[in-house]
mmCIF file of C-alpha atoms and ligand atoms in Angstrom:
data_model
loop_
_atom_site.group_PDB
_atom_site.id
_atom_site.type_symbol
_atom_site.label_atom_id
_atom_site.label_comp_id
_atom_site.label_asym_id
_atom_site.label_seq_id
_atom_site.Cartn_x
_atom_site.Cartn_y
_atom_site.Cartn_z
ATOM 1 C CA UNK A 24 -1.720 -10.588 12.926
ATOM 2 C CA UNK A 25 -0.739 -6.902 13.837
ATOM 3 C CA UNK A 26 2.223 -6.624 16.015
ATOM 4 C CA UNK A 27 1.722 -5.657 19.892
ATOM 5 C CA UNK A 28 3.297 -2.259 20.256
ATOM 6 C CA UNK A 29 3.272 -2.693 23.938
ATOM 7 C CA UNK A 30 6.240 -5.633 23.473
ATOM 8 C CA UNK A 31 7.994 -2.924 21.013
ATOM 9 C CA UNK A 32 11.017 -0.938 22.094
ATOM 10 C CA UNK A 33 12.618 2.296 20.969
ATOM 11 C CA UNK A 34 15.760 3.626 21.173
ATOM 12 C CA UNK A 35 16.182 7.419 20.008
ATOM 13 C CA UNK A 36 19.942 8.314 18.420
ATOM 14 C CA UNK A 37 21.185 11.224 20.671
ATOM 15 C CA UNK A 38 24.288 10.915 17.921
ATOM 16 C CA UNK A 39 25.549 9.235 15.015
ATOM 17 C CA UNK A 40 28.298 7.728 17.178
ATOM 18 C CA UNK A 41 25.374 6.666 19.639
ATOM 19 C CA UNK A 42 23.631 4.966 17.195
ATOM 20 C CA UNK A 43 26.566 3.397 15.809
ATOM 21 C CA UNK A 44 27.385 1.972 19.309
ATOM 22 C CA UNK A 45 23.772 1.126 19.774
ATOM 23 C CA UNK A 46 23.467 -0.901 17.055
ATOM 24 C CA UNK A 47 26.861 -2.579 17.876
ATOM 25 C CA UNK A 48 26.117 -3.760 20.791
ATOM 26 C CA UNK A 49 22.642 -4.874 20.163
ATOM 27 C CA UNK A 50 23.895 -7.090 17.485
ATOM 28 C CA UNK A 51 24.435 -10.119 20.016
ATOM 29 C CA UNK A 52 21.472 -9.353 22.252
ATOM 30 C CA UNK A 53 18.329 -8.539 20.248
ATOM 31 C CA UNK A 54 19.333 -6.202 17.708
ATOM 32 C CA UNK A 55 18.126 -3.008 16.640
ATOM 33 C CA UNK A 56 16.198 -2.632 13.109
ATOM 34 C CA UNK A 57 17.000 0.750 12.472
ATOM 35 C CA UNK A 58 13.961 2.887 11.563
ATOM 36 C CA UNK A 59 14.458 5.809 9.193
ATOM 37 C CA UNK A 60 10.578 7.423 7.785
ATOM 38 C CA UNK A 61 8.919 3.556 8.895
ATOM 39 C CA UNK A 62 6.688 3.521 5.629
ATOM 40 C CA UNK A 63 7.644 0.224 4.889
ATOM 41 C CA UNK A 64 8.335 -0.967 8.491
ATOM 42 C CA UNK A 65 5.095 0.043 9.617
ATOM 43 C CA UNK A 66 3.231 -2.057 7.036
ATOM 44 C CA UNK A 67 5.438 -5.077 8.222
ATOM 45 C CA UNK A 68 4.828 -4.453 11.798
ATOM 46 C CA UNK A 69 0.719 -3.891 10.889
ATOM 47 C CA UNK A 70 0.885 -7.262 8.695
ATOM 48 C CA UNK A 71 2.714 -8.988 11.706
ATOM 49 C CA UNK A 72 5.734 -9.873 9.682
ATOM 50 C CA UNK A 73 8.395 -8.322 11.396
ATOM 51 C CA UNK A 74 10.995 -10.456 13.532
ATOM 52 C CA UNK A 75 12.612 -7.905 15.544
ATOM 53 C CA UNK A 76 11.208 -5.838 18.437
ATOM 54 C CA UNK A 77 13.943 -3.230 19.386
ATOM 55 C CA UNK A 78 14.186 -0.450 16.742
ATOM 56 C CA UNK A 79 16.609 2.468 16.325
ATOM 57 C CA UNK A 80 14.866 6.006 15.691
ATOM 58 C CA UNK A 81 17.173 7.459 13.381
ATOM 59 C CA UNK A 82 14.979 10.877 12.748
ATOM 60 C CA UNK A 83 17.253 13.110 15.384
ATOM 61 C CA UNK A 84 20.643 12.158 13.566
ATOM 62 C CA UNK A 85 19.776 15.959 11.104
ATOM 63 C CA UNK A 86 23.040 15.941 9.904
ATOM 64 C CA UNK A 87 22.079 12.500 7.505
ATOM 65 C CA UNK A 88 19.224 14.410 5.874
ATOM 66 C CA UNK A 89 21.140 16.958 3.936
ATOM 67 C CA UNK A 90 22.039 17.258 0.308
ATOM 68 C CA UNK A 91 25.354 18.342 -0.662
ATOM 69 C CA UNK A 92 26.029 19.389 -4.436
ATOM 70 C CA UNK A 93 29.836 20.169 -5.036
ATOM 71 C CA UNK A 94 31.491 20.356 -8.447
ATOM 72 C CA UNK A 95 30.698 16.923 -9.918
ATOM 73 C CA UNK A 96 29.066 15.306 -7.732
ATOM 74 C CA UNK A 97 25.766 15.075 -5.174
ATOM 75 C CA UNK A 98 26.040 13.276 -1.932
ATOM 76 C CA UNK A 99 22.497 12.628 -0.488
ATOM 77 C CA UNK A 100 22.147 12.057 3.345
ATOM 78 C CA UNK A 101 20.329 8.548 4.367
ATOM 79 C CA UNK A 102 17.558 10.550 5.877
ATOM 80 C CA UNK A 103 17.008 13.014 2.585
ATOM 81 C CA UNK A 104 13.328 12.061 2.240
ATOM 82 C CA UNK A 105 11.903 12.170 -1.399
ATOM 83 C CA UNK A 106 9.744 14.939 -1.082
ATOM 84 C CA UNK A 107 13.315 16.779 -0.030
ATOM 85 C CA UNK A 108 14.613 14.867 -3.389
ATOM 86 C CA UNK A 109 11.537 15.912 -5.740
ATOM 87 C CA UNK A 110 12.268 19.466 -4.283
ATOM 88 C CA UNK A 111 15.685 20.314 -4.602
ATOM 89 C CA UNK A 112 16.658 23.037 -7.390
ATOM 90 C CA UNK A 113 20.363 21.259 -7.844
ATOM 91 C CA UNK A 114 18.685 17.861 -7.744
ATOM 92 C CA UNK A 115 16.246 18.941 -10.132
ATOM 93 C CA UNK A 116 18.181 20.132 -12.568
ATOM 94 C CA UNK A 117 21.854 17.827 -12.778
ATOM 95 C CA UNK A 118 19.694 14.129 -11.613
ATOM 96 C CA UNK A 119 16.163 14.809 -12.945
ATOM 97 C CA UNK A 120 15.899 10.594 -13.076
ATOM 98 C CA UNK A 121 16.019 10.525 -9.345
ATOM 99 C CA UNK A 122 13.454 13.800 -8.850
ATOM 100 C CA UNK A 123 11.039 12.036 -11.630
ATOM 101 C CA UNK A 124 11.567 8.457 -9.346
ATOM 102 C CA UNK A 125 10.897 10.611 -6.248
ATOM 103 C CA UNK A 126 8.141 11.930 -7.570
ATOM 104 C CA UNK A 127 6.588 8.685 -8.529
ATOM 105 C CA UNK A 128 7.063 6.981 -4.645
ATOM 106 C CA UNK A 129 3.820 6.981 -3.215
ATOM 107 C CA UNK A 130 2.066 10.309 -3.091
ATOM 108 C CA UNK A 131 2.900 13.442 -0.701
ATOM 109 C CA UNK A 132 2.291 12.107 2.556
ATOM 110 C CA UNK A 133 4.796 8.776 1.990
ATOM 111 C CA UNK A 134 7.525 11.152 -0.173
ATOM 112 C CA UNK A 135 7.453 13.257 3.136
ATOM 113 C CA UNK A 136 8.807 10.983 5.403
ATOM 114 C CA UNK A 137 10.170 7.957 3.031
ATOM 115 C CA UNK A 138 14.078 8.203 2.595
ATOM 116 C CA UNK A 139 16.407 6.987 0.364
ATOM 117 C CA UNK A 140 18.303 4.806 2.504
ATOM 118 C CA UNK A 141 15.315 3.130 3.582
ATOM 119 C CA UNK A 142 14.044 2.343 0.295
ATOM 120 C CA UNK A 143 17.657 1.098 -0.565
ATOM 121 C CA UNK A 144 17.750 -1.156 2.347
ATOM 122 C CA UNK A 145 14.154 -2.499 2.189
ATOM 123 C CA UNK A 146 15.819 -3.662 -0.749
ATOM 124 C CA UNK A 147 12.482 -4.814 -2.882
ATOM 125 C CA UNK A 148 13.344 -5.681 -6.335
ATOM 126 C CA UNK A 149 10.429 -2.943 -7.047
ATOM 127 C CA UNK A 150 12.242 0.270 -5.335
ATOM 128 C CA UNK A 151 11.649 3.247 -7.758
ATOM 129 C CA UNK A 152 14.983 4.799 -7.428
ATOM 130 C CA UNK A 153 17.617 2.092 -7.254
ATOM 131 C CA UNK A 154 17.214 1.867 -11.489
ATOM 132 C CA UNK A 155 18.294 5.534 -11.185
ATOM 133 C CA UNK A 156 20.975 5.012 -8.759
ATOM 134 C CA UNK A 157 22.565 2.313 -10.567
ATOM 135 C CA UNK A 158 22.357 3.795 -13.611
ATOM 136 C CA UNK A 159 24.213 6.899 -12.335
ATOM 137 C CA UNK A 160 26.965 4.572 -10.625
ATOM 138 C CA UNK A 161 25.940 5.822 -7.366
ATOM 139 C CA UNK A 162 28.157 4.999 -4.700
ATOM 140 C CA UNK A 163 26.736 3.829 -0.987
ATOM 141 C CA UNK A 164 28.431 5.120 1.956
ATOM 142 C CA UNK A 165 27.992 2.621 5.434
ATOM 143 C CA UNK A 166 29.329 2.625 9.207
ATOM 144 C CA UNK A 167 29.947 1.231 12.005
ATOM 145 C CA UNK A 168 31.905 1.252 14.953
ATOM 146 C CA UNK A 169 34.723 -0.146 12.889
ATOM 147 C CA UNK A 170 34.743 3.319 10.782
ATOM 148 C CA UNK A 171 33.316 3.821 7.028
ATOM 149 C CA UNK A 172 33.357 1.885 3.831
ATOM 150 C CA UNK A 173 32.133 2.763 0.396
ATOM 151 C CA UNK A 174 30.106 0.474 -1.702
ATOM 152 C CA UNK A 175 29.346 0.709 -5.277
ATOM 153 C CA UNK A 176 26.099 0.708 -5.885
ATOM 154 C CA UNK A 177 25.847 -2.194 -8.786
ATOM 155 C CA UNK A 178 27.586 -4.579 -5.743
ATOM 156 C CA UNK A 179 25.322 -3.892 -3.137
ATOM 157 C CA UNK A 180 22.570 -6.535 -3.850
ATOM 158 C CA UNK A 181 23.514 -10.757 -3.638
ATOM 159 C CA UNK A 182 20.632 -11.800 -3.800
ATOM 160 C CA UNK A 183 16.800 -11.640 -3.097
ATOM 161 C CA UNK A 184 16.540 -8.630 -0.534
ATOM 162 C CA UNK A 185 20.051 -9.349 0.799
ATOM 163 C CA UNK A 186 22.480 -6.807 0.959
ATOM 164 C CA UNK A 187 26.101 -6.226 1.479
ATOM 165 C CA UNK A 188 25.345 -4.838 4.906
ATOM 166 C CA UNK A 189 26.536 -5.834 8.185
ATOM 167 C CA UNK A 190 24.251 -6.369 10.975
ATOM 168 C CA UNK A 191 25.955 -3.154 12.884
ATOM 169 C CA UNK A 192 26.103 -0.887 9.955
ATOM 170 C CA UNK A 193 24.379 2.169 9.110
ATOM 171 C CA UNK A 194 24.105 3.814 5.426
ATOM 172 C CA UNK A 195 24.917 7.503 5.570
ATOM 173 C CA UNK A 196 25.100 8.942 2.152
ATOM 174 C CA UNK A 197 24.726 8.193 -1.172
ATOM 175 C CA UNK A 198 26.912 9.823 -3.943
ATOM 176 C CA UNK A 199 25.717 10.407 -7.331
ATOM 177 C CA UNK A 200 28.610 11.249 -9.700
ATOM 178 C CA UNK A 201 27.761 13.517 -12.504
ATOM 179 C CA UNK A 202 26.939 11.783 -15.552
ATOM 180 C CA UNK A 203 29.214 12.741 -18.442
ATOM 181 C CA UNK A 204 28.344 15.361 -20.300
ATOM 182 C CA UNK A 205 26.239 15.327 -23.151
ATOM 183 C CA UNK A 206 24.299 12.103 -21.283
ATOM 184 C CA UNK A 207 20.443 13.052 -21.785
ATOM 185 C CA UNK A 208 18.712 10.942 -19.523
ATOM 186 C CA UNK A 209 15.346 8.729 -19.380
ATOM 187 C CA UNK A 210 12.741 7.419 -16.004
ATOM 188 C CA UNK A 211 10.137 5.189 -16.754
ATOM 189 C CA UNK A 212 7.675 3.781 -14.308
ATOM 190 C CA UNK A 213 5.219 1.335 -15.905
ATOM 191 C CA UNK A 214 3.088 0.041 -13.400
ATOM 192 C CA UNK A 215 -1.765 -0.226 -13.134
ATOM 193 C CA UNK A 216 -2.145 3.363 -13.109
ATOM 194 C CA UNK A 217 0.124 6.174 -13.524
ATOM 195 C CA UNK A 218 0.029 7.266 -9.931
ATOM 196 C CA UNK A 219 0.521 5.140 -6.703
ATOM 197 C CA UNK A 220 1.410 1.255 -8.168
ATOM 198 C CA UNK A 221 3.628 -0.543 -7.319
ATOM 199 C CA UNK A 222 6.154 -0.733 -10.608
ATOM 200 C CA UNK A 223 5.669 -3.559 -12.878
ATOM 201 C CA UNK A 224 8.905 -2.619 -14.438
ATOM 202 C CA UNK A 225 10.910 0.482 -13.605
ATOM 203 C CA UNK A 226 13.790 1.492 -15.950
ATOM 204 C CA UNK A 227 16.007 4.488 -15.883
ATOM 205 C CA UNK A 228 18.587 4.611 -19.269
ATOM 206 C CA UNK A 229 21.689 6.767 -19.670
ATOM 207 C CA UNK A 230 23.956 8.192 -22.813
ATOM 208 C CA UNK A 231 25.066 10.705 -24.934
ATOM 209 C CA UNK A 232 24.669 10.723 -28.891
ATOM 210 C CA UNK A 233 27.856 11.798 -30.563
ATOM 211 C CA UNK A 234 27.933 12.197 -34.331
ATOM 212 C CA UNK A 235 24.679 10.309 -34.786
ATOM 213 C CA UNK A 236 26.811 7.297 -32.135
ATOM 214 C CA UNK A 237 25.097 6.374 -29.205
ATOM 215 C CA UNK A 238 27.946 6.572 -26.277
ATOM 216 C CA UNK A 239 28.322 5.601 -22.271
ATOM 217 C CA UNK A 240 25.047 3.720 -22.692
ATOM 218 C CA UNK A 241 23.389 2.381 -19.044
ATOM 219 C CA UNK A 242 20.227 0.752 -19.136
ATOM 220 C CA UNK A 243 19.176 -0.348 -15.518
ATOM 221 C CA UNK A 244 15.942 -2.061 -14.704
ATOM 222 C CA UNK A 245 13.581 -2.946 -11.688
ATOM 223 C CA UNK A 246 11.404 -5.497 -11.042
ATOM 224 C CA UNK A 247 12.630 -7.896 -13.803
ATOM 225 C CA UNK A 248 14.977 -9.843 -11.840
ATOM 226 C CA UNK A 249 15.553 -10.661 -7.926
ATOM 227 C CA UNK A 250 17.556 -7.592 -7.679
ATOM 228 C CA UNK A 251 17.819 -4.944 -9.774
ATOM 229 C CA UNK A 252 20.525 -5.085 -12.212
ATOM 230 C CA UNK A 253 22.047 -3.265 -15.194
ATOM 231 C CA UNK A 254 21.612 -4.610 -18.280
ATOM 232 C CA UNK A 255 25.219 -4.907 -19.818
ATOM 233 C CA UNK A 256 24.596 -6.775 -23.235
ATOM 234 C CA UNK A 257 21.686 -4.154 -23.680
ATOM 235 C CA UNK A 258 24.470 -1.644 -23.320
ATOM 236 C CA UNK A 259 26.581 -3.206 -25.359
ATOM 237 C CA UNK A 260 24.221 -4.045 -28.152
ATOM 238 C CA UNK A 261 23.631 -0.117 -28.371
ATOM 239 C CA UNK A 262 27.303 1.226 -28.104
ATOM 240 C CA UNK A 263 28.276 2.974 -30.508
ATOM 241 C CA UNK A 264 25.190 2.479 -32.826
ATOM 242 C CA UNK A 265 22.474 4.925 -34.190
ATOM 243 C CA UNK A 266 19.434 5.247 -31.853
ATOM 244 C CA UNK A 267 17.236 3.653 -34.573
ATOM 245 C CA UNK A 268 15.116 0.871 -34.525
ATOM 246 C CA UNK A 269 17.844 -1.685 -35.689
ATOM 247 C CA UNK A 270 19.384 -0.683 -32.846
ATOM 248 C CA UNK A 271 16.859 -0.729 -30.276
ATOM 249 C CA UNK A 272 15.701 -4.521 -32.224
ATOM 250 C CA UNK A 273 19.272 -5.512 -30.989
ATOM 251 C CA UNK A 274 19.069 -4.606 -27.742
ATOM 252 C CA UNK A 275 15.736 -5.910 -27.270
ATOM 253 C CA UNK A 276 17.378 -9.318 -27.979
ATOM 254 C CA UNK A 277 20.605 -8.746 -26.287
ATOM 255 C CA UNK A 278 17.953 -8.149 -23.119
ATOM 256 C CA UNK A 279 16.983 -11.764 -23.088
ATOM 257 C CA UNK A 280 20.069 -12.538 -21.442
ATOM 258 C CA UNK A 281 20.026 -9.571 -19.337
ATOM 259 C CA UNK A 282 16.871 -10.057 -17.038
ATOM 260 C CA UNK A 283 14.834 -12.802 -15.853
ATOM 261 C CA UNK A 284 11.327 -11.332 -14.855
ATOM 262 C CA UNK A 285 8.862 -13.845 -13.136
ATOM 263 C CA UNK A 286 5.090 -14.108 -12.974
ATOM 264 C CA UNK A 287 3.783 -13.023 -9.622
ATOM 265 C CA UNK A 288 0.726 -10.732 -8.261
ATOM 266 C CA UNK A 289 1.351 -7.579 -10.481
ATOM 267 C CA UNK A 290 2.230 -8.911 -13.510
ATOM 268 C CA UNK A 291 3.518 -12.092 -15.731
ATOM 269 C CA UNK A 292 7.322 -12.405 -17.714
ATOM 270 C CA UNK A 293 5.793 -12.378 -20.801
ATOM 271 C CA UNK A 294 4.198 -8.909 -20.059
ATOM 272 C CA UNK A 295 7.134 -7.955 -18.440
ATOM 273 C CA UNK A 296 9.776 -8.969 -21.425
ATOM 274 C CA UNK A 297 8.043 -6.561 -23.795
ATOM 275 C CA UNK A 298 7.751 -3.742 -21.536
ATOM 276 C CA UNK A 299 11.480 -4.054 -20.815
ATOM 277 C CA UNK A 300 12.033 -3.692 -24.693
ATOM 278 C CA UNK A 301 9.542 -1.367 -25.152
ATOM 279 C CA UNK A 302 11.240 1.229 -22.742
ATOM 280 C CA UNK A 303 14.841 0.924 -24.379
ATOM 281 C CA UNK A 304 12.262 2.065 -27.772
ATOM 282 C CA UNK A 305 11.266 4.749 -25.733
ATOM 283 C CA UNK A 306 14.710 5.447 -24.087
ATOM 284 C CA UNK A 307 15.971 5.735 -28.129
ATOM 285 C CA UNK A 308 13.573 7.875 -29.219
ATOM 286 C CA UNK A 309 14.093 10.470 -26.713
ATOM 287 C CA UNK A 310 17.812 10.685 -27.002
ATOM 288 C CA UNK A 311 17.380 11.569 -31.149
HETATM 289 C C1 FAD B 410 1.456 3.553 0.696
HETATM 290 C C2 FAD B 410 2.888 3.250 0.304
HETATM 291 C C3 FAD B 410 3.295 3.507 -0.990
HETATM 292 C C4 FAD B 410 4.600 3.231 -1.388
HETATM 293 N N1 FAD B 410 4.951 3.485 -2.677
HETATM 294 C C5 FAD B 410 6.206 3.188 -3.093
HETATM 295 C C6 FAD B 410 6.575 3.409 -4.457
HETATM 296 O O1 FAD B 410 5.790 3.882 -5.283
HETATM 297 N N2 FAD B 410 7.848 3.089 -4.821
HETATM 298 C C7 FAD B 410 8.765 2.587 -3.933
HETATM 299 O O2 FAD B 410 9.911 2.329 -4.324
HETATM 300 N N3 FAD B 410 8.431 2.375 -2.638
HETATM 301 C C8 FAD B 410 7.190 2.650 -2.203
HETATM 302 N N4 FAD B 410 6.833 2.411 -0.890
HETATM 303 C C9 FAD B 410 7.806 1.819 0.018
HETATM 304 C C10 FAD B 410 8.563 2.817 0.934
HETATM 305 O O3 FAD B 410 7.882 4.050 1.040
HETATM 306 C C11 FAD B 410 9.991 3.085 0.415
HETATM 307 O O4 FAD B 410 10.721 1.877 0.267
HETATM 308 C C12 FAD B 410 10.772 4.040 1.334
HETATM 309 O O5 FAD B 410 11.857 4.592 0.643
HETATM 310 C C13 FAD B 410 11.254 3.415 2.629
HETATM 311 O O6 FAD B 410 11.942 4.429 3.372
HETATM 312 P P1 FAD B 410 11.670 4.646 4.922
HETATM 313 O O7 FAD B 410 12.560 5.757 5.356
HETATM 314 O O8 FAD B 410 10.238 4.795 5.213
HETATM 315 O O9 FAD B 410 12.234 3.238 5.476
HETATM 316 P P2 FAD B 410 11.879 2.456 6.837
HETATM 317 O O10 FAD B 410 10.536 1.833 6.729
HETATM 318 O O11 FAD B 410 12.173 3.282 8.030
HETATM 319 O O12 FAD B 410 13.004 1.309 6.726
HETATM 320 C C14 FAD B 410 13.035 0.407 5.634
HETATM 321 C C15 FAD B 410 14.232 -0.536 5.803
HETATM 322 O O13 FAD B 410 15.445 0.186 5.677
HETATM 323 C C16 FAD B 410 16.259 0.046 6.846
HETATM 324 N N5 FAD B 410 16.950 1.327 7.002
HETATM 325 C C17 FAD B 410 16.390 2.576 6.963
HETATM 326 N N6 FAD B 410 17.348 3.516 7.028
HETATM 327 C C18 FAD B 410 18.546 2.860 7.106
HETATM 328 C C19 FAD B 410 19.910 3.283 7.185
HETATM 329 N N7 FAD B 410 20.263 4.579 7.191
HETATM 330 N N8 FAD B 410 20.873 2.335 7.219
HETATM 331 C C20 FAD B 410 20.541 1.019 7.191
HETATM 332 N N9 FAD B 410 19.276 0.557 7.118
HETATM 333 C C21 FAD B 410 18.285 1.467 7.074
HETATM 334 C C22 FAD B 410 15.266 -0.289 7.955
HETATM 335 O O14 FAD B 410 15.874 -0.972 9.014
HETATM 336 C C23 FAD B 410 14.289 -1.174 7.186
HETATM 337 O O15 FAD B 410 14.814 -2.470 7.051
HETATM 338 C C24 FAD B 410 5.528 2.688 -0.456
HETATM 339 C C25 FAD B 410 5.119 2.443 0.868
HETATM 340 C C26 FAD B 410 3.814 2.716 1.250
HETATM 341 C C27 FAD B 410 3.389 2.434 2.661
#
């Protein structure tokens, strides 16, 4: 049943620091869900699956939506939404696996207000752009009253939708390092259509060749596992090889102990096994 919005409460930020207390001190008394664009909250609150009743409007805090490019690196605000992503010149051309994911997140009117952060903390095993974040070794900046922390992005999931996030902190950037040079890198979405699914598997890959060697390979996946994960003896199985089928036969094997996709609504394991080889095939091809 649809939630009541007349039993819902909002709290605007005036500040970051407001928020931050805000959510503090709501932690013992009802807390506040923060709300960043709402495209997912909104469908919980229309499905009537939502627990909490007090949310935290995080749209005034502007200073979270920016993206900063410096020499090496890209920090992305919490509140960068994906259209602001798909659009960015730097973005475009240094992290084109997180414009291509952006670009794949709904259509227009959900890439204009959906934000990174949010999709980060909705934490669905399906997100388009964690793949792409973990496969850059993003790094996820929090806070809270207590001050900030920094966590790396390929720690931040322990399980099903659970996150290493305290009840009274807030994500305010994301950093993407840049990848090393010579990395050529590879975002695939496979879901029912090619626009506006939800993905079946998503897969973003990672590496240079050097002297006909693969090298720094990062394969990360969605959707084939409770969170979404990197898959190491993938990596391994290619480092160092040729990008040839041998290799990619490897890794396909090396996969099995990687991921552990289930049968559910969109899709079955078996389905879901081959795709996941399938895309290192692809991954290969387009690094030769
Ligand atoms: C029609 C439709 C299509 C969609 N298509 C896709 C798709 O193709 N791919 C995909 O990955 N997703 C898709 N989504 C899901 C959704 O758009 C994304 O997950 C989006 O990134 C959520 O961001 P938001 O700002 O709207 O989050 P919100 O709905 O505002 O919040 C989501 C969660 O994040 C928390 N949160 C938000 N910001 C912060 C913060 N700074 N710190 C801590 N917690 C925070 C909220 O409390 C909430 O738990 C779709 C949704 C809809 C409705």
């Amino acid at each position: 049943m649809r939630s009541a919005l007349s039993t819902l409460e909002l709290v605007r930020a005036r500040s970051l620091a407001h928020a931050l207390e805000a959510l503090h001190d709501s932690v013992a008394n009802g807390r506040l869900t923060p709300l960043a664009g709402g495209t997912d909250l909104f469908v919980y609150l229309n499905a009537g699956t939502l627990a909490g009743t007090r949310f935290l409007d995080l749209g005034p805090l502007a200073e979270l939506a920016r993206i900063r490019p410096r020499k090496g690196a890209v920090t992305i605000g919490s509140l960068a939404t994906f259209r602001q992503i798909r659009t960015h010149p730097v973005l475009r051309s240094r992290f084109p696996s997180l414009v291509a994911a952006a670009a794949e997140i709904g259509a227009w009117q959900i890439q204009s207000r959906a934000t990174l952060a949010g999709n980060i903390a909705n934490a669905s095993p399906a997100g388009d752009s964690l793949p792409v974040l973990l496969a850059h070794d993003a790094v996820v900046r929090v806070r809270s009253v207590r001050g900030p922390r920094e966590i790396a992005f390929d720690r931040l999931y322990r399980g099903y939708r659970d996150l290493d996030l305290a009840a009274d902190e807030l994500i305010t950037e994301i950093e993407l390092p840049e990848p090393p040079a010579g990395a050529r890198p590879f975002f695939r979405k496979v879901g029912t259509r090619r626009a506006q699914s939800i993905s079946k598997v998503v897969f973003c890959g990672l590496a240079a060749v050097r002297k006909g060697a693969l090298e720094g390979v990062r394969l990360a996946y969605g959707s084939v596992a409770p969170v979404p994960l990197r898959a190491r003896n993938a990596e391994q199985a290619l480092e160092g090889r040729a990008p040839d089928a041998a290799a990619a036969a490897a890794a396909r094997a090396a996969l099995e102990r990687d991921i552990a996709p289930i049968d559910d609504i969109r899709s079955d394991r078996e389905y879901r096994m081959t795709v996941a080889g399938n895309l290192i095939e692809q991954f290969l091809r387009a690094t030769r």
